[in-house]
Coordinates of C-alpha atoms in Angstrom, one line a residue:
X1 CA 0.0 0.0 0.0
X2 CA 1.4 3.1 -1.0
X3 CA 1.7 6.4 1.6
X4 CA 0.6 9.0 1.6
X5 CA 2.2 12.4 0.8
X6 CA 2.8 14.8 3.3
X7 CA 0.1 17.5 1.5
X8 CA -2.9 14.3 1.5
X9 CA -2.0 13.9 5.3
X10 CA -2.8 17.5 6.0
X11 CA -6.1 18.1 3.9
X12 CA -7.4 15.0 5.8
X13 CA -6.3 16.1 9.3
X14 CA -8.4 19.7 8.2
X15 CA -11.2 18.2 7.0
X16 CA -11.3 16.1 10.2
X17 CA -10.9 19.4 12.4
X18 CA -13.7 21.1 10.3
X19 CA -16.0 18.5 11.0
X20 CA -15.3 18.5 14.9
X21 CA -15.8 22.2 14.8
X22 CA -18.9 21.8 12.5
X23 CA -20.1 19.0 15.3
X24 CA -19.6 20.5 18.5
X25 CA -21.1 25.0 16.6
X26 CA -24.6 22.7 16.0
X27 CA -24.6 21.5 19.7
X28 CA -23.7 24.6 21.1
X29 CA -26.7 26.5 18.3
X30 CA -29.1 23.6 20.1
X31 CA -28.4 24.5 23.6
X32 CA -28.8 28.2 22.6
X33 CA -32.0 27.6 21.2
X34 CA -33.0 25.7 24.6
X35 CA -31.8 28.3 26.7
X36 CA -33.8 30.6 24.7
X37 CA -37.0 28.8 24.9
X38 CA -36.5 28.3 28.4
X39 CA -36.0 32.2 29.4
X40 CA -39.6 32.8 27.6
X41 CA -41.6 30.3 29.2
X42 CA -39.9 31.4 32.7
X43 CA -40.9 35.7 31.3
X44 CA -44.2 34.6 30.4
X45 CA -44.7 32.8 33.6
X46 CA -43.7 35.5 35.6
X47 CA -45.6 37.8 33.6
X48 CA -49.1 35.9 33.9
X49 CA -48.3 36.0 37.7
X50 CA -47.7 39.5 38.1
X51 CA -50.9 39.9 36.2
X52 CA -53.5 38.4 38.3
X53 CA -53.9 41.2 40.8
X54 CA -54.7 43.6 37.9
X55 CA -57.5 41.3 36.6
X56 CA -58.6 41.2 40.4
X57 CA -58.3 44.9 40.8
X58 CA -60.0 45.6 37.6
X59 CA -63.2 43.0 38.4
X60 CA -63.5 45.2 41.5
X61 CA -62.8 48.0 39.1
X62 CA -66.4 47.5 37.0
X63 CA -67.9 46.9 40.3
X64 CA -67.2 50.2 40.9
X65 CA -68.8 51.7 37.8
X66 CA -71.4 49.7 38.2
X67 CA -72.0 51.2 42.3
X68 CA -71.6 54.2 40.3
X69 CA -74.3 54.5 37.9
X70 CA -76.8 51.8 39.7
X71 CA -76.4 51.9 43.4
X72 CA -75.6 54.9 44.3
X73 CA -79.2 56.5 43.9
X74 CA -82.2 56.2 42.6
X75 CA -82.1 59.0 40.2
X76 CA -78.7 57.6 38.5
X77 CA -80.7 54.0 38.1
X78 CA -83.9 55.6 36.4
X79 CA -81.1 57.4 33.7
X80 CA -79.6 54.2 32.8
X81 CA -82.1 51.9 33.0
X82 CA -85.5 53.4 33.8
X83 CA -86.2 52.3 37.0
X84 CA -85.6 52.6 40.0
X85 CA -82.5 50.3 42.6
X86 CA -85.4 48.1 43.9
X87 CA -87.0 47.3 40.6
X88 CA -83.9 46.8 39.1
X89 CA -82.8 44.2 41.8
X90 CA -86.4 42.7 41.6
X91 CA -85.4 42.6 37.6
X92 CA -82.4 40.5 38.1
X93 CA -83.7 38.0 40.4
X94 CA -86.8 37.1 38.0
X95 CA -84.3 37.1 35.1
X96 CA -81.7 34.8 36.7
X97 CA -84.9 32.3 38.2
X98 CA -85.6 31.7 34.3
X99 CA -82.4 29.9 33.9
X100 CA -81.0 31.6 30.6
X101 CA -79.3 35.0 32.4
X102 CA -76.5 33.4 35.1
X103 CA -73.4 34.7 36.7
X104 CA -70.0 33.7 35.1
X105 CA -66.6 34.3 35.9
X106 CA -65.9 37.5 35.1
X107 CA -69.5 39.1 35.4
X108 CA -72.6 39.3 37.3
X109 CA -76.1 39.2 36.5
X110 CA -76.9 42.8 37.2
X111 CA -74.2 43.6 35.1
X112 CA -75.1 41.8 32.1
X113 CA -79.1 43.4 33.1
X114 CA -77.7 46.9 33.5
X115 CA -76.0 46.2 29.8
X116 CA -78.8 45.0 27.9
X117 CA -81.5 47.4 29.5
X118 CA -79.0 50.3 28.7
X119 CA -79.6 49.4 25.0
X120 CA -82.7 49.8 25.2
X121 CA -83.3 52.9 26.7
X122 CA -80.3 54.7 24.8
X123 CA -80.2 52.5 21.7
X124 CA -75.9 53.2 22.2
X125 CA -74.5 51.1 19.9
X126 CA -72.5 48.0 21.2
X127 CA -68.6 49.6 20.8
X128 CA -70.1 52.5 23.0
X129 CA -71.2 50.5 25.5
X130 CA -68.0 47.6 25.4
X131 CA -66.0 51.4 25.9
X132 CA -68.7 52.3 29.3
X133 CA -68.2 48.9 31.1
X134 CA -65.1 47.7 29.3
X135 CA -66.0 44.9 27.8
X136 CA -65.6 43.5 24.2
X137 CA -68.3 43.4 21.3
X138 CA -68.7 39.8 21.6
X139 CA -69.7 40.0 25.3
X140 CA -72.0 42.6 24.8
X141 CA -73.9 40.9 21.9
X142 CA -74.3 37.5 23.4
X143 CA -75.5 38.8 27.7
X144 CA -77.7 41.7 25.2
X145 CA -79.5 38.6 23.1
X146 CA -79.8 36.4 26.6
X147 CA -81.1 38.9 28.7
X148 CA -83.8 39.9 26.1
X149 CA -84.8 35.8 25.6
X150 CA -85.4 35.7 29.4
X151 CA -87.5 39.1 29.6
X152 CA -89.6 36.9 26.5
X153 CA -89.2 34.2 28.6
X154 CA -91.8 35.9 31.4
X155 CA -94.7 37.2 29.2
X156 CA -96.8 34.1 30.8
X157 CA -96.4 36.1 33.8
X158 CA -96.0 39.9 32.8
X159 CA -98.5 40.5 30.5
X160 CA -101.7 41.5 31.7
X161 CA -104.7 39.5 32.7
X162 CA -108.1 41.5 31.2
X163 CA -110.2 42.2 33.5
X164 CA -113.8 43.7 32.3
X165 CA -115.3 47.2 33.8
X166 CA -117.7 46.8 36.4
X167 CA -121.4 47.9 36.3
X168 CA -120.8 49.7 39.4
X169 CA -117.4 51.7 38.2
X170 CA -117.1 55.0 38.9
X171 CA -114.1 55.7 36.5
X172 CA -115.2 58.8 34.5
X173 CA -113.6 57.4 31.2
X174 CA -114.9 53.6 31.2
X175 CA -117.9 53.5 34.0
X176 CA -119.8 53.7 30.3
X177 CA -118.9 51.1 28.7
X178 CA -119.6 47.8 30.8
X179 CA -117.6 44.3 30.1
X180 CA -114.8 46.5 28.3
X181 CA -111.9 45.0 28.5
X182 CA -109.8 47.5 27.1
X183 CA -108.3 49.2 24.1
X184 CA -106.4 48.3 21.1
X185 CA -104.6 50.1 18.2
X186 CA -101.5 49.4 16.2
X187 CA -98.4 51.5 15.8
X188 CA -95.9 51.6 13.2
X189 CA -92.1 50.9 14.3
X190 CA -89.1 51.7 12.2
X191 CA -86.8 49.0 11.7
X192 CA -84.0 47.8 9.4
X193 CA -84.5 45.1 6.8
X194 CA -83.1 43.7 3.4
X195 CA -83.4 45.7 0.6
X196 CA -85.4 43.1 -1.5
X197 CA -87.9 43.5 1.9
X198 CA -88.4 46.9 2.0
X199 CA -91.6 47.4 -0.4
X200 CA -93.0 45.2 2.0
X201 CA -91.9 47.1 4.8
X202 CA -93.1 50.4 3.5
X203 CA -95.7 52.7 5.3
X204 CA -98.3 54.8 3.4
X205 CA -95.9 57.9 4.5
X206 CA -92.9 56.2 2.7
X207 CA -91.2 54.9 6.2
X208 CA -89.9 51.0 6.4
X209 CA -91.5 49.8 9.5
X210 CA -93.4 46.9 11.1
X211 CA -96.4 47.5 12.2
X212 CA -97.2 46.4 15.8
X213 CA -100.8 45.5 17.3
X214 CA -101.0 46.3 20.7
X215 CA -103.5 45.5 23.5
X216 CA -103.6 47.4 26.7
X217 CA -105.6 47.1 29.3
X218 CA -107.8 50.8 31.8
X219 CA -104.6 51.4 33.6
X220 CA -102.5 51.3 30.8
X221 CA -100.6 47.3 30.8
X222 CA -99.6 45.5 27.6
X223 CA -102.5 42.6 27.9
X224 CA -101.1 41.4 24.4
X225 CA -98.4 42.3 21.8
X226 CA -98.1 41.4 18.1
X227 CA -94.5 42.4 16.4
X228 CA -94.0 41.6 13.6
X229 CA -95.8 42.2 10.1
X230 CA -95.1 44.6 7.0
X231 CA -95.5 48.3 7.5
X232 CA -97.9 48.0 4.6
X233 CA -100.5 45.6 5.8
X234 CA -104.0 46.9 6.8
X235 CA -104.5 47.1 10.7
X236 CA -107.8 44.6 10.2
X237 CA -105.6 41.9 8.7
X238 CA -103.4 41.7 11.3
X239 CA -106.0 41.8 13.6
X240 CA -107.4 38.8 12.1
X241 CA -104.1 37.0 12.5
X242 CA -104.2 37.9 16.5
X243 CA -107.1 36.3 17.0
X244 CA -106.6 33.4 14.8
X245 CA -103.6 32.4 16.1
X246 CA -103.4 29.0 18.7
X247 CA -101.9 31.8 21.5
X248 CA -103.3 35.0 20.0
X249 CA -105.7 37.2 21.7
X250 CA -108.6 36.0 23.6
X251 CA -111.9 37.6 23.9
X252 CA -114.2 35.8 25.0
X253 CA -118.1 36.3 24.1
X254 CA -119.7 39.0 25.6
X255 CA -116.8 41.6 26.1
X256 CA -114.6 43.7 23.9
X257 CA -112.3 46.2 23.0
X258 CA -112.6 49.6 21.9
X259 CA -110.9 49.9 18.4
X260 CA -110.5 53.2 16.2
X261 CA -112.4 53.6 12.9
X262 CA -110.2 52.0 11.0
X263 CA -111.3 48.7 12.2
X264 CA -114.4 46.7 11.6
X265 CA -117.1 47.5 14.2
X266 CA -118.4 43.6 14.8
X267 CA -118.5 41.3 17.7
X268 CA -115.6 42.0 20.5
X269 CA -114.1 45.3 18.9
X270 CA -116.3 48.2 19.4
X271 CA -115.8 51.1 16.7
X272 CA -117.0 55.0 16.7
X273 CA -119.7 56.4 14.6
X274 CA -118.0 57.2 11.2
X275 CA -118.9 60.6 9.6
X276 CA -119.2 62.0 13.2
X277 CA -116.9 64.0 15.0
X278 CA -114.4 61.7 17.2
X279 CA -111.3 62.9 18.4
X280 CA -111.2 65.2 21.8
X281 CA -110.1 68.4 20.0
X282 CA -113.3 68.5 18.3
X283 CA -114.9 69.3 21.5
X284 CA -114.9 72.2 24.1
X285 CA -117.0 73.8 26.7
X286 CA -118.5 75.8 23.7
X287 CA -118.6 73.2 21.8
X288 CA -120.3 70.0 23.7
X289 CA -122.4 66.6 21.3
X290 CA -125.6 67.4 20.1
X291 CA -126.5 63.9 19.3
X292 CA -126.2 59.9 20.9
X293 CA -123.4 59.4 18.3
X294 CA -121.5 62.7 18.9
X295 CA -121.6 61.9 22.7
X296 CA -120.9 58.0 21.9
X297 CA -117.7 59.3 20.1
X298 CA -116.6 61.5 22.6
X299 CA -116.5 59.1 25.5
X300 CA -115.4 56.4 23.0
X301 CA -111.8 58.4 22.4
X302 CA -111.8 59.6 26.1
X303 CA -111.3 56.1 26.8
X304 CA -109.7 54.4 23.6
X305 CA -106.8 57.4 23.7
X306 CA -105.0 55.4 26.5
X307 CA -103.8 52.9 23.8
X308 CA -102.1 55.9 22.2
X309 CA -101.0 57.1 25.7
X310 CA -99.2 54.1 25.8
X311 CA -97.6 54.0 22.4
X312 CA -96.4 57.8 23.3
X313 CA -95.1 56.5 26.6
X314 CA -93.5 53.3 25.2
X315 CA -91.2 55.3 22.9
X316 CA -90.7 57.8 24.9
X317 CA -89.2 55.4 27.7
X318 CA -87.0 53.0 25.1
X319 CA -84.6 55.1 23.2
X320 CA -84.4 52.0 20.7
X321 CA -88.1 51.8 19.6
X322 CA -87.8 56.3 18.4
X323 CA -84.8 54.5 15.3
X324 CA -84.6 52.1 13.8
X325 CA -81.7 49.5 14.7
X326 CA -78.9 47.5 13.1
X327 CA -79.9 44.1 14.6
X328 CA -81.7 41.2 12.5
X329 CA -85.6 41.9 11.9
X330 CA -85.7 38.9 14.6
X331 CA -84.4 40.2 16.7
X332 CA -85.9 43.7 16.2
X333 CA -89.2 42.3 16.5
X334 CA -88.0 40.5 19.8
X335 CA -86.6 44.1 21.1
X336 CA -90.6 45.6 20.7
X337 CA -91.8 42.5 22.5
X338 CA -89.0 43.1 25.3
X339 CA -90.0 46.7 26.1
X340 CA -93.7 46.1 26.2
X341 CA -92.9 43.7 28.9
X342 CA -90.9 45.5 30.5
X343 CA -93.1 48.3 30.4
X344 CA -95.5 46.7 32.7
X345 CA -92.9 45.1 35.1
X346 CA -92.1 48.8 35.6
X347 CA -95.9 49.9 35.7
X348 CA -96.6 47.2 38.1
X349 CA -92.9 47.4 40.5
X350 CA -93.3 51.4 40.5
X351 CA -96.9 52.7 39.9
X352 CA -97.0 55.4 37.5
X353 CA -93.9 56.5 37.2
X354 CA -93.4 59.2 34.7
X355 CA -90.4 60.1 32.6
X356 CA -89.0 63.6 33.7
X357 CA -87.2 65.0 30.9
X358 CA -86.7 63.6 27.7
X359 CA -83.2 62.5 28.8
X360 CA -84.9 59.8 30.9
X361 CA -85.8 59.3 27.9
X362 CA -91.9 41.8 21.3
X363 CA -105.4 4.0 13.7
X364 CA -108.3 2.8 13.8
X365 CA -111.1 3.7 16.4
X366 CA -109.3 5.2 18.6
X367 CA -108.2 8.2 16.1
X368 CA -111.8 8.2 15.2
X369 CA -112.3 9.3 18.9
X370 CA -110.1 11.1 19.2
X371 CA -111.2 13.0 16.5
X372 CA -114.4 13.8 17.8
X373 CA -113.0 14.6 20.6
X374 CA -111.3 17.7 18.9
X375 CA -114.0 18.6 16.7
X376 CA -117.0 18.8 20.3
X377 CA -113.6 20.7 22.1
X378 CA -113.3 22.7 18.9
X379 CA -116.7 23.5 18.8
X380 CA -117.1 24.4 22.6
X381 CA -114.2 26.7 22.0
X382 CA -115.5 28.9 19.1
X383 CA -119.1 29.3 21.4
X384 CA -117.0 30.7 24.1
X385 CA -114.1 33.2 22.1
X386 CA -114.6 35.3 19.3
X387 CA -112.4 34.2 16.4
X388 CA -113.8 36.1 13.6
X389 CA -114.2 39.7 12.3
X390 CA -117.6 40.4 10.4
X391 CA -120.3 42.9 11.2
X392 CA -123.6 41.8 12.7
X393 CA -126.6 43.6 13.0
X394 CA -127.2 42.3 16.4
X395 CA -123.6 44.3 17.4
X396 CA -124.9 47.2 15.5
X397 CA -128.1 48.1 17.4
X398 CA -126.0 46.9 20.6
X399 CA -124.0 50.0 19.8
X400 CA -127.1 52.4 18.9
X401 CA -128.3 51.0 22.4
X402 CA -125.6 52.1 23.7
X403 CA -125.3 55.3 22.5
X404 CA -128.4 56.4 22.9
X405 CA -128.4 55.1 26.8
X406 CA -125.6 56.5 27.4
X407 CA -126.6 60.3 25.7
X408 CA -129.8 60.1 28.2
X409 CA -128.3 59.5 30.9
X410 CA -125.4 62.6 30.3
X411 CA -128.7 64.7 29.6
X412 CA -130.3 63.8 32.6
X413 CA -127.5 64.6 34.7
X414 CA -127.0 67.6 33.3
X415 CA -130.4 68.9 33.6
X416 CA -129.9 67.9 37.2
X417 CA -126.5 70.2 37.3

């Protein structure tokens, strides 16, 4: 075997020293890159650490805003959520008791009420309020949706139960008109839809809104609400959808509302004289009815206006219901159905409280019994609730009755005056 020249020997002992060096620069690269990774993990660790008495001391932070604008008095409460401390409280506990609105980790009920109701007095958008209680969109869009399901959850319980005037009431406005259960109307809401919706949408004075059927009861409660329909449907169609519906409105033979002229004037929904004067302006001290059908007006919108009332006082109370919003028409229509209820939790919790200024400002045999079964319940059902709207002449000389009892009596009395 031949050797190897002096010049081979040294190229081979390089390469081998270039290799070792090559060998031992990747080990020392890999524990730098460990060391690295550890130092992070131990800055990161530390830094989580040092943060949990901020997120501490800022969760006692929004506790303080919220002592701030809720607790402190009532005056700050009514401004943010139109009502008083103890209403509010009362609000939260029926809320949470429904099993949709509970505490989590980082907020409390009353918090996520205060939130939601705040929306809809205001109608602030959702960044304005994530900037007031520091919290992000997301938050504020899901506790807003949940807290408006649960007020939904309670209209078994917060809408009215009608009750019928007395033949011995001495309220001025309804002592006339005995087994009236109320008034009705329906009010045009603007909203936000799809453009391919909006001729649907679209009010004789050009606006898009839904128009809303509303039921109220002599001291001015929601008895029943329908959001819903097209700004352009008639106020008698979706009347006949109320009362058609398996949980519409209810009124049962015998009794009825009072209804504006733009309704039918049949069985359960008691209308003014047409071509007669009607509304209250018409009339003064020098000006009083002449006739049974001028007086029948008269009392008729002294006692129907509280349906309007209402409507006036609805808007004026939720900021949200005066513009229309950028939520889903769903969800709209669920708003109008939230502030009705909570309308009369308010009426019922606080009386008649009034807004001060305009800044406090929704097989076989036994199927063929079962059958009957339906059609005798069916049957019993129709005999007891009105659930059609045609004029009778039996309801038409009820209301000349009426009238013309009620304009001898006023005579009488004031002959006697």
């Amino acid at each position: 075997m031949p050797r190897l020249n002096l010049s081979t020997k040294k190229l081979a002992r390089r390469k081998k020293y270039i290799a070792m060096l090559s060998f031992w620069s990747s080990i020392m690269q890999l524990v730098h890159w460990f060391w690295h990774i550890a130092l992070r993990y131990m800055e990161n660790h530390t830094r989580s650490i040092s943060l949990r008495p901020m997120y501490q001391y800022n969760f006692f932070e929004k506790r303080k805003y919220m002592q701030k604008i809720i607790y402190k008095s009532d005056r700050n409460c009514k401004k943010v959520t139109r009502m008083n401390r103890q209403t509010f409280v009362h609000l939260c506990s029926r809320l949470e008791a429904t099993g949709i609105v509970s505490p989590t980790k980082n907020m409390l009920v009353d918090e996520q009420v205060a939130i939601a109701v705040h929306i809809l007095a205001h109608h602030q958008k959702q960044i304005i309020i994530g900037v007031n209680f520091e919290r992000s969109g997301e938050t504020i869009s899901r506790h807003f949706r949940k807290v408006i399901n649960a007020i939904i959850r309670l209209q078994g319980e917060l809408l009215k139960k009608p009750e019928p005037v007395q033949d011995d009431s001495t309220d001025q406005r309804w002592k006339w008109f005995k087994g009236c259960l109320g008034a009705l109307d329906g009010t045009h809401i603007e909203v936000r839809v799809p453009l391919d919706d909006k001729p649907r949408y679209r009010t004789r004075k050009s606006q898009i809104a839904t128009n809303v059927l509303g039921v109220c009861s002599q001291d001015m409660q929601f008895i029943y609400v329908l959001p819903g329909w097209e700004g352009s449907a008639a106020d008698g169609r979706v009347l006949r959808d109320a009362i058609s519906r398996t949980n519409g409105l209810v009124v049962p033979r015998g009794s009825y509302y009072l209804v504006d002229g733009g309704y039918t004037n049949c069985e359960g929904f008691l209308a003014p004289f047409r071509s007669q004067r009607y509304h209250l302006n018409d009339w003064s001290e020098r000006h009083q009815p002449t006739t049974a059908e001028e007086l029948f007006n008269m009392k008729h919108s002294s006692a129907r206006n509280i349906i309007e009332r209402l409507f006036g006082l609805l808007k004026s109370r939720w900021g949200i219901l005066r513009s229309p919003s950028y939520y889903p028409i769903k969800i709209q229509n669920r708003i109008i159905m939230a502030c009705c209820l909570l309308h009369n939790f308010i009426r019922r919790e606080m009386g008649g409280y009034q807004l001060e200024s305009d800044d406090d400002l929704e097989d076989g045999e036994g199927e063929e019994g079962m059958e009957s079964e339906n059609e005798d319940s069916e049957d019993e059902y129709d005999d007891e609730y009105i659930n059609v709207i045609e004029p009778s002449n039996e309801w038409t000389t009820f209301r000349n009755n009426l009238a013309v009892n009620m304009f001898n009596t006023w005579t009488t009395h004031r002959n006697h005056t």
